[in-house]
């Protein structure tokens, strides 16, 4: 059934037109944009604020706008704790990883792996995993607005998926990196405006701030602190804080993030950009969580839970249903929210497409082809946008067949890929003795083990069933051929688990009373622990295998010394043991280098003091006692 009115379509078309207009403007402004540096990283001279906003909306997509409110509606505000883990991890990333990444003279983040491990195979292995991970993310993001359009406008899902991807490909092809950044800025304003409109109007319709808070609190939605250490619980304090923090350490090693670090002119600008992004992350996700809380309070006050009463059949449609209800008599606002949702999704997809095109050129085409002109290189990168956009359409159709909050679907399907890539990067940066054998074995085991667990979570019928919080009231639902009483059981097509509703006690019971047994215990591992487990597998196995192999020389600019950053008060000789005697180029100290090859390099690069310094400077001559005198 279509809910949108003509004025809503006008707002939506106007938004899409503005997005395409920015892409066209950047395309004409930059001429023919013949250099790949201009197309991929904006010539590395962009200011911090627009790049920070672009990075924020690259990850806070339609998944956040639909998935987080439905998460809070069904499971409570506990999820927001994961943002605290992200925040503290990003503060560490800001000081430890951003500066050395900014110094690297590379375009693709995966070039680092070949420099660090001295292996082209490791670089290609991680590149393939990274591209697959980004395609999985892009397909999930593309699925989100298509579901909403089907719910509120009656547009077939396949038509929405194809049409949205076509729009993204057009302005990504035309404008390159700068077009992506500036459209992200426009789309961020629309996204935040749409979320604020829902929160304000929903709070008013729920009876005000006090009534909204009472409804949310009394029905168990303010459930931040669950200290149960059971790793099979869907979410707990430990998985949300520590699990999210460990996964977040991989954010700087995403090509999307790396391109924005390189797009800024200096290290301080890059750090400022990263800090602003971190704060914006927390603010926008807080708005999304508040949307979910307000949505519950609204339907509780209205007296009709849309999931229990089968008014919606997919929990990711909940926020779209609320928008059509609260803005039914307000012109243009449903279109504004839909435009905000589109903006969040389009910005993420354009960033991913731009990143994949950079990886495809720098890691797959450039190393295996003869040198070519910048014009031909730009043509190849633009052609790759079309190819990978088409693959993203296919992934979106696959994701549409899975159930659950879209944020959970993404974490489950992508952890084996993202965990392996993050683990390989952290192993290289933080473990000086790590070599290509350790990275390869650890990465392969991560993909196999976490992939197996992720598949088992969907394939096995004995996994732990997550207990939902009590639904909103249903005493005022008016549906044909349906009656509601104080004790009624409703089945929804969104989940195989029924709600057992009791209005007087407001409890929800799960069918699973004994818990998982056997191999299902492993399959029941929380989706918040999947990525963390994968990263730890790569690092632990990588260290073990590397120590059983012969050590290789390591460029000190390609590793970071955590002891120097965290334990600077410890004596130098003690810290040197933890860094495997790798010299830190940022310290003025002399530490012996374990590798003989690195010793020779350091000696040859530093001329002996007793030798004469060659006179390579014009206007200077040497006196017999080897002193240099400047002549006029």
mmCIF file of N, CA and C in Angstrom, residues 468-512:
data_model
loop_
_atom_site.group_PDB
_atom_site.id
_atom_site.type_symbol
_atom_site.label_atom_id
_atom_site.label_comp_id
_atom_site.label_asym_id
_atom_site.label_seq_id
_atom_site.Cartn_x
_atom_site.Cartn_y
_atom_site.Cartn_z
ATOM 1 N N UNK A 468 13.241 -11.334 23.469
ATOM 2 C CA UNK A 468 12.822 -9.969 23.177
ATOM 3 C C UNK A 468 12.184 -9.341 24.407
ATOM 4 N N UNK A 469 12.260 -8.031 24.475
ATOM 5 C CA UNK A 469 11.584 -7.311 25.544
ATOM 6 C C UNK A 469 10.078 -7.282 25.285
ATOM 7 N N UNK A 470 9.290 -6.948 26.294
ATOM 8 C CA UNK A 470 7.834 -6.905 26.109
ATOM 9 C C UNK A 470 7.452 -5.949 24.989
ATOM 10 N N UNK A 471 6.520 -6.343 24.131
ATOM 11 C CA UNK A 471 6.085 -5.444 23.060
ATOM 12 C C UNK A 471 5.235 -4.308 23.608
ATOM 13 N N UNK A 472 4.938 -3.358 22.752
ATOM 14 C CA UNK A 472 4.042 -2.262 23.143
ATOM 15 C C UNK A 472 2.628 -2.797 23.344
ATOM 16 N N UNK A 473 1.785 -1.984 23.943
ATOM 17 C CA UNK A 473 0.405 -2.393 24.224
ATOM 18 C C UNK A 473 -0.357 -2.680 22.926
ATOM 19 N N UNK A 474 -1.331 -3.556 23.020
ATOM 20 C CA UNK A 474 -2.151 -3.916 21.846
ATOM 21 C C UNK A 474 -3.642 -3.785 22.131
ATOM 22 N N UNK A 475 -4.002 -3.127 23.239
ATOM 23 C CA UNK A 475 -5.401 -3.097 23.646
ATOM 24 C C UNK A 475 -6.262 -2.216 22.751
ATOM 25 N N UNK A 476 -5.667 -1.364 21.923
ATOM 26 C CA UNK A 476 -6.466 -0.493 21.069
ATOM 27 C C UNK A 476 -6.259 -0.777 19.585
ATOM 28 N N UNK A 477 -5.740 -1.938 19.267
ATOM 29 C CA UNK A 477 -5.581 -2.304 17.864
ATOM 30 C C UNK A 477 -6.949 -2.565 17.244
ATOM 31 N N UNK A 478 -7.184 -2.041 16.080
ATOM 32 C CA UNK A 478 -8.432 -2.254 15.360
ATOM 33 C C UNK A 478 -8.089 -2.866 14.017
ATOM 34 N N UNK A 479 -8.237 -4.177 13.929
ATOM 35 C CA UNK A 479 -7.940 -4.898 12.693
ATOM 36 C C UNK A 479 -9.104 -5.807 12.359
ATOM 37 N N UNK A 480 -9.385 -6.048 11.104
ATOM 38 C CA UNK A 480 -10.473 -6.954 10.735
ATOM 39 C C UNK A 480 -10.149 -8.381 11.131
ATOM 40 N N UNK A 481 -11.178 -9.095 11.613
ATOM 41 C CA UNK A 481 -11.055 -10.516 11.953
ATOM 42 C C UNK A 481 -9.999 -10.764 13.015
ATOM 43 N N UNK A 482 -9.829 -9.809 13.941
ATOM 44 C CA UNK A 482 -8.843 -10.007 14.996
ATOM 45 C C UNK A 482 -9.378 -9.442 16.301
ATOM 46 N N UNK A 483 -9.144 -10.145 17.388
ATOM 47 C CA UNK A 483 -9.553 -9.652 18.699
ATOM 48 C C UNK A 483 -8.361 -9.733 19.633
ATOM 49 N N UNK A 484 -8.278 -8.817 20.572
ATOM 50 C CA UNK A 484 -7.140 -8.752 21.468
ATOM 51 C C UNK A 484 -7.636 -8.837 22.912
ATOM 52 N N UNK A 485 -6.916 -9.598 23.682
ATOM 53 C CA UNK A 485 -7.267 -9.725 25.089
ATOM 54 C C UNK A 485 -6.007 -9.544 25.915
ATOM 55 N N UNK A 486 -6.140 -9.724 27.202
ATOM 56 C CA UNK A 486 -4.989 -9.520 28.072
ATOM 57 C C UNK A 486 -3.948 -10.617 27.919
ATOM 58 N N UNK A 487 -4.337 -11.771 27.441
ATOM 59 C CA UNK A 487 -3.380 -12.855 27.254
ATOM 60 C C UNK A 487 -3.578 -13.437 25.869
ATOM 61 N N UNK A 488 -2.713 -13.045 24.931
ATOM 62 C CA UNK A 488 -2.844 -13.468 23.548
ATOM 63 C C UNK A 488 -1.476 -13.793 22.994
ATOM 64 N N UNK A 489 -1.427 -14.789 22.107
ATOM 65 C CA UNK A 489 -0.166 -15.126 21.447
ATOM 66 C C UNK A 489 -0.259 -14.737 19.987
ATOM 67 N N UNK A 490 0.692 -13.935 19.500
ATOM 68 C CA UNK A 490 0.714 -13.491 18.119
ATOM 69 C C UNK A 490 1.981 -14.003 17.465
ATOM 70 N N UNK A 491 1.867 -14.409 16.203
ATOM 71 C CA UNK A 491 3.027 -14.855 15.450
ATOM 72 C C UNK A 491 3.324 -13.836 14.368
ATOM 73 N N UNK A 492 4.582 -13.484 14.218
ATOM 74 C CA UNK A 492 4.982 -12.557 13.169
ATOM 75 C C UNK A 492 5.855 -13.287 12.179
ATOM 76 N N UNK A 493 5.828 -12.809 10.947
ATOM 77 C CA UNK A 493 6.676 -13.416 9.920
ATOM 78 C C UNK A 493 8.100 -12.927 10.000
ATOM 79 N N UNK A 494 8.374 -11.925 10.838
ATOM 80 C CA UNK A 494 9.741 -11.413 10.949
ATOM 81 C C UNK A 494 10.616 -12.331 11.767
ATOM 82 N N UNK A 495 10.041 -13.174 12.572
ATOM 83 C CA UNK A 495 10.846 -14.054 13.410
ATOM 84 C C UNK A 495 10.060 -15.331 13.659
ATOM 85 N N UNK A 496 10.778 -16.413 13.849
ATOM 86 C CA UNK A 496 10.113 -17.675 14.119
ATOM 87 C C UNK A 496 9.702 -17.790 15.584
ATOM 88 N N UNK A 497 10.125 -16.836 16.425
ATOM 89 C CA UNK A 497 9.797 -16.885 17.838
ATOM 90 C C UNK A 497 8.545 -16.084 18.114
ATOM 91 N N UNK A 498 7.488 -16.673 18.714
ATOM 92 C CA UNK A 498 6.261 -15.912 18.968
ATOM 93 C C UNK A 498 6.392 -15.030 20.198
ATOM 94 N N UNK A 499 5.640 -13.956 20.221
ATOM 95 C CA UNK A 499 5.473 -13.173 21.433
ATOM 96 C C UNK A 499 4.393 -13.842 22.276
ATOM 97 N N UNK A 500 4.677 -14.077 23.546
ATOM 98 C CA UNK A 500 3.651 -14.536 24.479
ATOM 99 C C UNK A 500 3.307 -13.332 25.333
ATOM 100 N N UNK A 501 2.261 -12.638 24.974
ATOM 101 C CA UNK A 501 1.968 -11.337 25.563
ATOM 102 C C UNK A 501 1.061 -11.470 26.777
ATOM 103 N N UNK A 502 1.454 -10.830 27.835
ATOM 104 C CA UNK A 502 0.618 -10.716 29.020
ATOM 105 C C UNK A 502 0.636 -9.253 29.463
ATOM 106 N N UNK A 503 -0.471 -8.547 29.214
ATOM 107 C CA UNK A 503 -0.496 -7.113 29.461
ATOM 108 C C UNK A 503 -0.282 -6.799 30.931
ATOM 109 N N UNK A 504 -0.794 -7.633 31.807
ATOM 110 C CA UNK A 504 -0.718 -7.314 33.228
ATOM 111 C C UNK A 504 0.697 -7.455 33.778
ATOM 112 N N UNK A 505 1.446 -8.452 33.308
ATOM 113 C CA UNK A 505 2.797 -8.673 33.819
ATOM 114 C C UNK A 505 3.865 -8.150 32.886
ATOM 115 N N UNK A 506 3.494 -7.920 31.617
ATOM 116 C CA UNK A 506 4.427 -7.347 30.626
ATOM 117 C C UNK A 506 5.719 -8.136 30.558
ATOM 118 N N UNK A 507 5.620 -9.437 30.328
ATOM 119 C CA UNK A 507 6.813 -10.264 30.189
ATOM 120 C C UNK A 507 6.788 -10.973 28.854
ATOM 121 N N UNK A 508 7.973 -11.292 28.384
ATOM 122 C CA UNK A 508 8.098 -12.047 27.151
ATOM 123 C C UNK A 508 8.973 -13.249 27.432
ATOM 124 N N UNK A 509 8.482 -14.415 27.107
ATOM 125 C CA UNK A 509 9.246 -15.630 27.342
ATOM 126 C C UNK A 509 9.781 -16.168 26.032
ATOM 127 N N UNK A 510 10.894 -16.828 26.112
ATOM 128 C CA UNK A 510 11.486 -17.440 24.937
ATOM 129 C C UNK A 510 11.189 -18.929 24.951
ATOM 130 N N UNK A 511 11.053 -19.496 23.765
ATOM 131 C CA UNK A 511 10.822 -20.936 23.670
ATOM 132 C C UNK A 511 12.029 -21.724 24.169
ATOM 133 N N UNK A 512 13.218 -21.106 24.106
ATOM 134 C CA UNK A 512 14.455 -21.801 24.447
ATOM 135 C C UNK A 512 14.734 -21.661 25.937
#
